[in-house]
PDB file of C-alpha atoms and ligand atoms in Angstrom:
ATOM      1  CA  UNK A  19       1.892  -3.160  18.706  1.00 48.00           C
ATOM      2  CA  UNK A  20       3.939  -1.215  16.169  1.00 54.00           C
ATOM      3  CA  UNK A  21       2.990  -3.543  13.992  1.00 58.00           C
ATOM      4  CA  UNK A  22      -0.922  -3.365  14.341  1.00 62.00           C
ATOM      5  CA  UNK A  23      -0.174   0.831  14.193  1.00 64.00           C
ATOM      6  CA  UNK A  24       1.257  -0.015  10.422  1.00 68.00           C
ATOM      7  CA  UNK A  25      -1.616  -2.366   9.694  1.00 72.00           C
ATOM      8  CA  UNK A  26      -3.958   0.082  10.825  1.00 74.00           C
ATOM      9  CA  UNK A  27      -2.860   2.854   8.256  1.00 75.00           C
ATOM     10  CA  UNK A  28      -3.375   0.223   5.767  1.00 80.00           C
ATOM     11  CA  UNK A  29      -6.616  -0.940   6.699  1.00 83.00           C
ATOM     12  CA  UNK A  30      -7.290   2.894   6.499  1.00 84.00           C
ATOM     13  CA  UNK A  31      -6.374   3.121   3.136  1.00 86.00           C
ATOM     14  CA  UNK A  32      -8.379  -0.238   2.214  1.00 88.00           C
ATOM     15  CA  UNK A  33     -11.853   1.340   3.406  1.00 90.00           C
ATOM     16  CA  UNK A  34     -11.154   4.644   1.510  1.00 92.00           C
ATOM     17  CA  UNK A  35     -11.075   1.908  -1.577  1.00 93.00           C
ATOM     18  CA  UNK A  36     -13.944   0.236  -0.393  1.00 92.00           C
ATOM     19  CA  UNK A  37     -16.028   3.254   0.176  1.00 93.00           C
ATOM     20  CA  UNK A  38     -15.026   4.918  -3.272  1.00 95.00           C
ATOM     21  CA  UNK A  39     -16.047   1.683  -4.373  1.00 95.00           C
ATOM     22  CA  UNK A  40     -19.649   1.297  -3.032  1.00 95.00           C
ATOM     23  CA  UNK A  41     -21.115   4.209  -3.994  1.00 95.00           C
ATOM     24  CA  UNK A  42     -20.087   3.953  -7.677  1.00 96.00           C
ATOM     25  CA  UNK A  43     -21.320  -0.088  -7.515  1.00 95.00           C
ATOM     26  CA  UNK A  44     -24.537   1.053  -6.058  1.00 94.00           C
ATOM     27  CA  UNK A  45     -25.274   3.484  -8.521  1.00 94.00           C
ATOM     28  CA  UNK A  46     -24.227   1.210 -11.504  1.00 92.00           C
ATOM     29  CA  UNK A  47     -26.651  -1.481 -10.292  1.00 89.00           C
ATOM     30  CA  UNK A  48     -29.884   0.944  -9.493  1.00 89.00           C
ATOM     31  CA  UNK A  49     -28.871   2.283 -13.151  1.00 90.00           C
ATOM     32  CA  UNK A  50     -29.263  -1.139 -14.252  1.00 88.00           C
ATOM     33  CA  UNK A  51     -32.476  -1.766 -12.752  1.00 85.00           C
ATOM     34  CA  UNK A  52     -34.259   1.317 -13.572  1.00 84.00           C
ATOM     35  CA  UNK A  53     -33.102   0.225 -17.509  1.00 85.00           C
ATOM     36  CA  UNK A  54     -33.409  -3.245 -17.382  1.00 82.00           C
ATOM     37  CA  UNK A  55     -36.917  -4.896 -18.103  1.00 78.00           C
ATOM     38  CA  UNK A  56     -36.055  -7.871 -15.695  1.00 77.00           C
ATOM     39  CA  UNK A  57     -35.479  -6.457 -12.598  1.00 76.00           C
ATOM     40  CA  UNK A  58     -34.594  -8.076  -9.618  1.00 72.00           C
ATOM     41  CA  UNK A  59     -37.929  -6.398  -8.337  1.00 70.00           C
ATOM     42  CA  UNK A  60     -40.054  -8.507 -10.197  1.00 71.00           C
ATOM     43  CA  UNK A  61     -38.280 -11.574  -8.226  1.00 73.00           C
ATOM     44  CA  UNK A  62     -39.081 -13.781  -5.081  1.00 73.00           C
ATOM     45  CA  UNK A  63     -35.500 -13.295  -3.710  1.00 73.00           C
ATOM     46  CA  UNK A  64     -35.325 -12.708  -0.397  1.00 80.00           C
ATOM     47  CA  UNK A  65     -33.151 -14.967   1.238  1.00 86.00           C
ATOM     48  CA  UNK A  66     -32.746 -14.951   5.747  1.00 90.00           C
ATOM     49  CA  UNK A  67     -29.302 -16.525   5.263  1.00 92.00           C
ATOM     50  CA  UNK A  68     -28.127 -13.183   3.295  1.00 91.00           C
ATOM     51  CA  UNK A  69     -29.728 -10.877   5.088  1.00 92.00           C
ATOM     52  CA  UNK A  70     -28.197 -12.192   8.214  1.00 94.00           C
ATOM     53  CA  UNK A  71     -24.793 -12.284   7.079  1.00 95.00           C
ATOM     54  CA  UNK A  72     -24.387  -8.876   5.193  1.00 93.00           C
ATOM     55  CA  UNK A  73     -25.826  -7.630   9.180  1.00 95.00           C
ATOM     56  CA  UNK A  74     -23.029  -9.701  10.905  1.00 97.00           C
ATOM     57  CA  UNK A  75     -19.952  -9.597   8.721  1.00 96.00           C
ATOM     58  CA  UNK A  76     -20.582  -5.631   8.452  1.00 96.00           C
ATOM     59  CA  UNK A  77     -20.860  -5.745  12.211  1.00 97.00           C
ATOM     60  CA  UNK A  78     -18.125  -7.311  12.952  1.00 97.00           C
ATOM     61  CA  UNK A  79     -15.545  -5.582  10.412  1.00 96.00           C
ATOM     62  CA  UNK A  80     -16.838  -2.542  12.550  1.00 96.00           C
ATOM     63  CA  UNK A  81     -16.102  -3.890  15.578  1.00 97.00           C
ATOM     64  CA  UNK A  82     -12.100  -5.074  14.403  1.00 95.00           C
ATOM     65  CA  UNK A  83     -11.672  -1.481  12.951  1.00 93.00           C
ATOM     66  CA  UNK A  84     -12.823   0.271  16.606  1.00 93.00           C
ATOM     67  CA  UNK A  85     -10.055  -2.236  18.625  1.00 92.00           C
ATOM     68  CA  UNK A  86      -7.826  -1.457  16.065  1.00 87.00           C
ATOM     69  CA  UNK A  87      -8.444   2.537  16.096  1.00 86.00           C
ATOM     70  CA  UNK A  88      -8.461   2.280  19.788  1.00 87.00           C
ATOM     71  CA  UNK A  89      -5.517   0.881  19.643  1.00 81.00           C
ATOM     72  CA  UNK A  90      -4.179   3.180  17.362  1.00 75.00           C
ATOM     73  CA  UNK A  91      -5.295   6.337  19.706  1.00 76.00           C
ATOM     74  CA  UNK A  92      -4.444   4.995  22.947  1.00 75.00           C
ATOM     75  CA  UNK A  93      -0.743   4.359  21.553  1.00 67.00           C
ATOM     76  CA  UNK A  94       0.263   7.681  22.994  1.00 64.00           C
ATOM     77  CA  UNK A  95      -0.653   6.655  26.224  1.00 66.00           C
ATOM     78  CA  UNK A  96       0.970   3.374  26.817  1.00 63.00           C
ATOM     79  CA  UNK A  97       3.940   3.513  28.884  1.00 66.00           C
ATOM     80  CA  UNK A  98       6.026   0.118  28.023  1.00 65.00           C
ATOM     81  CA  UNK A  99       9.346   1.386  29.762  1.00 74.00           C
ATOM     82  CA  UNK A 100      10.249   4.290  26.513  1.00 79.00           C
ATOM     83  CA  UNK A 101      13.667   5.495  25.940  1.00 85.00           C
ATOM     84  CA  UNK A 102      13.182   8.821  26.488  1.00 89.00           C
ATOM     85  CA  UNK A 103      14.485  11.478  23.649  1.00 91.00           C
ATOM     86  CA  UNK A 104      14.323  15.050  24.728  1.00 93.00           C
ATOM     87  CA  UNK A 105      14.229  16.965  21.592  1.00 94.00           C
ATOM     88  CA  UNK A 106      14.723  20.869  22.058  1.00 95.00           C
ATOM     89  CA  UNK A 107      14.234  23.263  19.014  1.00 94.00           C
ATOM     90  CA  UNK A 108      16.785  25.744  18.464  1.00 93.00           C
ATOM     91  CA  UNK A 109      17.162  28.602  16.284  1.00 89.00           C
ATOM     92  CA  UNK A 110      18.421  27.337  14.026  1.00 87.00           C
ATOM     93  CA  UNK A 111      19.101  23.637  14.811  1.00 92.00           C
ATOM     94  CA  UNK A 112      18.304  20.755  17.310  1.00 93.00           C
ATOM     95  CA  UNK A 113      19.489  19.592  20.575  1.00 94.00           C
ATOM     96  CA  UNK A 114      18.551  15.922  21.448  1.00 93.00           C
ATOM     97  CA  UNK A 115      19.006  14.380  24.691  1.00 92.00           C
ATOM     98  CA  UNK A 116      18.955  10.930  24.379  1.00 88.00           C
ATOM     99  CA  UNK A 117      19.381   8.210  27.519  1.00 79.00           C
ATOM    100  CA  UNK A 118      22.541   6.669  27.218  1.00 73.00           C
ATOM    101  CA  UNK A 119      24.033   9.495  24.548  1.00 76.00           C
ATOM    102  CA  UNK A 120      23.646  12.353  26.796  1.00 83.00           C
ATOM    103  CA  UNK A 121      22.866  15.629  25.497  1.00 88.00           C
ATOM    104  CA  UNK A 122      24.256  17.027  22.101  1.00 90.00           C
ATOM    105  CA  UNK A 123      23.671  19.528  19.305  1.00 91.00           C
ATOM    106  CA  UNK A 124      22.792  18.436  15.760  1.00 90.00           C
ATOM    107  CA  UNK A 125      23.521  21.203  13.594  1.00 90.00           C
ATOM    108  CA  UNK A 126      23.099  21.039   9.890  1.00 89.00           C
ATOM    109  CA  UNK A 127      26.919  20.982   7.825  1.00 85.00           C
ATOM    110  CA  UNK A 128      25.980  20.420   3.940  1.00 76.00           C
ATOM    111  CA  UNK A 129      23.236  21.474   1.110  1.00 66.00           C
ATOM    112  CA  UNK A 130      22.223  17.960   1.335  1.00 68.00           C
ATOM    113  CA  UNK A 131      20.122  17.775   4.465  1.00 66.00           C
ATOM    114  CA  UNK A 132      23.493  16.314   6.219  1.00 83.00           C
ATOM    115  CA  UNK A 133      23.702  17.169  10.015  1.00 87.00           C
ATOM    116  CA  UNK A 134      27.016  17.019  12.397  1.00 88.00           C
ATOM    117  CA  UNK A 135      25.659  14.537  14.631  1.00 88.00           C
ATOM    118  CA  UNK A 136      22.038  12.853  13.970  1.00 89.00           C
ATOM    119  CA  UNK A 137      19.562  11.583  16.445  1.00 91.00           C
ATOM    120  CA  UNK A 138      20.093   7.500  17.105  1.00 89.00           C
ATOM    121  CA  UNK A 139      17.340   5.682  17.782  1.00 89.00           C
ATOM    122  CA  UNK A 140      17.572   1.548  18.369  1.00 88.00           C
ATOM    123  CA  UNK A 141      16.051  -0.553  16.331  1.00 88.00           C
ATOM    124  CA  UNK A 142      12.548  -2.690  17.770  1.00 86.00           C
ATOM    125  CA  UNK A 143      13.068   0.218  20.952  1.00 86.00           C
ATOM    126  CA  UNK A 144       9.936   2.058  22.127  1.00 85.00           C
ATOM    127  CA  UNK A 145      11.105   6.007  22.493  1.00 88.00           C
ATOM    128  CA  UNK A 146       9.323   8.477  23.709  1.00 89.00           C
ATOM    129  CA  UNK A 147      10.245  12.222  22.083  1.00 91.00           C
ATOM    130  CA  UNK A 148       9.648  15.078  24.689  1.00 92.00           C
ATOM    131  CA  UNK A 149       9.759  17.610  22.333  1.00 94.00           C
ATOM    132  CA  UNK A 150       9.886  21.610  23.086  1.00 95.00           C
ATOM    133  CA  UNK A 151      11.672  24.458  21.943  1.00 94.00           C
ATOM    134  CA  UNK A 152      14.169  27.422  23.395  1.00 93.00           C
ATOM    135  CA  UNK A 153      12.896  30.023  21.720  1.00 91.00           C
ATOM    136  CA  UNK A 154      10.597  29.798  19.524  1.00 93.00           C
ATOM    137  CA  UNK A 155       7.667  27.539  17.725  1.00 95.00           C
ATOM    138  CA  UNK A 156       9.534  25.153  15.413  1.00 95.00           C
ATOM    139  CA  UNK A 157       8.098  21.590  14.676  1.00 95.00           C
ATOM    140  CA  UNK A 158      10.272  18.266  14.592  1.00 94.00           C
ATOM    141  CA  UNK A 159       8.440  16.691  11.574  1.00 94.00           C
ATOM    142  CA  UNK A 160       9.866  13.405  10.407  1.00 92.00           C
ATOM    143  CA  UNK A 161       7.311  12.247   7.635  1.00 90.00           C
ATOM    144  CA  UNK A 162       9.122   8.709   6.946  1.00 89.00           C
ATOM    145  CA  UNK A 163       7.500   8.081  10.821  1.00 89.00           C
ATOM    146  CA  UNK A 164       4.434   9.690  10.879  1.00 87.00           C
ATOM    147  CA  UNK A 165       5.497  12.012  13.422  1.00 90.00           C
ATOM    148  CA  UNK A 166       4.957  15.897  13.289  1.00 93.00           C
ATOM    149  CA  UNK A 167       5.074  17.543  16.873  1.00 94.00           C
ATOM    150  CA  UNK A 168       5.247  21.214  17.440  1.00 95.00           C
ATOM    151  CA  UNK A 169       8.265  22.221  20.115  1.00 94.00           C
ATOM    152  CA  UNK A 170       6.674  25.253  21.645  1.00 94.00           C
ATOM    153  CA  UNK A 171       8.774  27.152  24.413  1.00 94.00           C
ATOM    154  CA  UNK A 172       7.602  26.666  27.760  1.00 93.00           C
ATOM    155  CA  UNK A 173       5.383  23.042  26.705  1.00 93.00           C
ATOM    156  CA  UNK A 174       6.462  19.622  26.650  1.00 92.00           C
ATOM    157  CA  UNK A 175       4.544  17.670  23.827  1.00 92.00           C
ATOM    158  CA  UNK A 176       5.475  13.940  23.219  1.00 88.00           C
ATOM    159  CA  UNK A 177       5.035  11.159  20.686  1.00 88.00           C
ATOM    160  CA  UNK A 178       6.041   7.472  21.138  1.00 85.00           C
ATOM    161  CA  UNK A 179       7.728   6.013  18.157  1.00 87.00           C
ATOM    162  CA  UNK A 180       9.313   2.420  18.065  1.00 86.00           C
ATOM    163  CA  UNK A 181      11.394   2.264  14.910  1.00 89.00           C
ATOM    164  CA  UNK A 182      10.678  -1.135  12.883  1.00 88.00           C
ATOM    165  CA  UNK A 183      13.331  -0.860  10.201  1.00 89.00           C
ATOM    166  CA  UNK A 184      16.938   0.524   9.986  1.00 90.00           C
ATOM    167  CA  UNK A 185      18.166   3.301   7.759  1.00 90.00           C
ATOM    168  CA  UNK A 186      18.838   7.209   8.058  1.00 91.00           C
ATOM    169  CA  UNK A 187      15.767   9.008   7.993  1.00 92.00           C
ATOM    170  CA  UNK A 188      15.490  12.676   7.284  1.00 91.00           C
ATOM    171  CA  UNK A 189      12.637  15.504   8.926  1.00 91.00           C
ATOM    172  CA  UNK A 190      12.524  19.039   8.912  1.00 90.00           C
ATOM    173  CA  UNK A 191      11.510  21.768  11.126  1.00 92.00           C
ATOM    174  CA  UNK A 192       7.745  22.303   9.376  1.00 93.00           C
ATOM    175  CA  UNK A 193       7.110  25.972  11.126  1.00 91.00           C
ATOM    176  CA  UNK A 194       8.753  28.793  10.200  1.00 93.00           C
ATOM    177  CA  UNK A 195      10.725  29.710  12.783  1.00 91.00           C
ATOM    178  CA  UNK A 196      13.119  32.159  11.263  1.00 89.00           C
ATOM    179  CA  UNK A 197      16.004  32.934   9.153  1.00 91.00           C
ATOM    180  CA  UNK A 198      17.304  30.035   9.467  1.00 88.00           C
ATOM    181  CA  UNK A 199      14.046  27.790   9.057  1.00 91.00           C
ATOM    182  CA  UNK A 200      15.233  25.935   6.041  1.00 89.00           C
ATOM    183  CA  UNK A 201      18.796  25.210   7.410  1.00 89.00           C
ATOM    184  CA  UNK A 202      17.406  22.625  10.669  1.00 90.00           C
ATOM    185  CA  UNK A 203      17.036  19.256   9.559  1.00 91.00           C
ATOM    186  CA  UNK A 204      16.236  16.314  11.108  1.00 92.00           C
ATOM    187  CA  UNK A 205      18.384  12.927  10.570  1.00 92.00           C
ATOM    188  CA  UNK A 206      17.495  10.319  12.777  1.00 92.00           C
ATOM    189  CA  UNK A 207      19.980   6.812  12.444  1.00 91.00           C
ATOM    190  CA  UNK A 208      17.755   3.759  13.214  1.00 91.00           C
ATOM    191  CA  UNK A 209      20.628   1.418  14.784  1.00 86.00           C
ATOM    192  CA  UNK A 210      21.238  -2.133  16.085  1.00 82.00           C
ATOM    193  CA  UNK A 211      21.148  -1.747  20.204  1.00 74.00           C
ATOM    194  CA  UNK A 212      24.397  -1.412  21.585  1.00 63.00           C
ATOM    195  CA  UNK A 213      26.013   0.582  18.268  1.00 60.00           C
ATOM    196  CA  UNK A 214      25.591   4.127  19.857  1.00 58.00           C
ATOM    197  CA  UNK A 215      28.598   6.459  19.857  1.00 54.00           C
ATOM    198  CA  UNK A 216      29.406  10.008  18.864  1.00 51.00           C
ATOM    199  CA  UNK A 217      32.044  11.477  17.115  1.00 45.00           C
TER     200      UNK A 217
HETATM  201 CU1   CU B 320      12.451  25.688  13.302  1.00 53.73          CU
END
């Protein structure tokens, strides 16, 4: 599934191509017609076995792209047994409450987007992030994931993320939620199951 999300954004990215790339193809052959004394115009070329397969292949390139955007949309709503992460914006740092962990601060200590303790997620895991805030609107952002949710006091808003390689991955709060805005960042560990502790 997390898998078919990646593929997906790929795909995207493929028919962006593919649609810069029509246009500009079209244009260069109509060019080419209007200029060129033997156009295809002046042809018998019309062949069933074309027409029939630039309708179907089209078709059905449409119809892969809508499972996989349905897919892609409805990935919020599956419920596959998540780890649930409660993430609670703070002025001016986090508070994660993971299953397992319990609950603990992450408060930034160095320059270099380093924080005390970071948020540990397991590796191949499906989480869920509950994300709200204490005080006021901050947003736990973690581009590397594709995640960006707004923690707004009194709301819970959630994402599902299942983490598909390891590393330390760092966010940031991306509303400005104070003095302090600058000096909250996210670092999530993306561990083997069964590695959690805190220090
Ligand atoms: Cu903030």
């Amino acid at each position: 599934m997390v898998s078919m999300n990646v593929l997906y954004m790929d795909l995207v990215n493929y028919v962006i191509l593919l649609c810069s790339f029509i246009p500009v193809w079209v244009l260069f052959v109509l060019g080419w017609q209007v200029v060129s004394p033997d156009s295809i115009s002046s042809h018998n070329n019309e062949s069933m076995v074309v027409e029939f397969l630039w309708t179907v292949f089209p078709t059905l390139a449409v119809v892969v792209l809508c499972f996989l955007n349905l897919q892609c949309v409805s990935y919020d709503f599956l419920d596959v047994g998540c780890k649930i992460v409660k993430v609670v914006g703070r002025q001016w740092y986090w508070s994660y409450d993971v299953s397992g962990l319990g609950s603990y601060d992450s408060v930034m200590c160095d320059v270099l987007s380093g924080v005390d303790n970071p948020l540990c997620l397991t590796l191949w895991e499906f989480h869920r992030f509950m994300v709200t805030s204490s005080d006021v609107i901050h947003s736990f952002s973690i581009p590397e994931f594709n995640i960006k949710v707004d923690a707004i006091p009194g709301r819970l808003n959630y994402v599902n993320y299942c983490p598909d390689r390891y590393g330390i991955f760092v966010g940031y709060c991306t509303e400005l939620c104070g003095a302090g805005h600058a000096y909250m960042p996210v670092v999530v560990e993306v561990i083997k199951q069964g590695l959690f502790k805190l220090e």
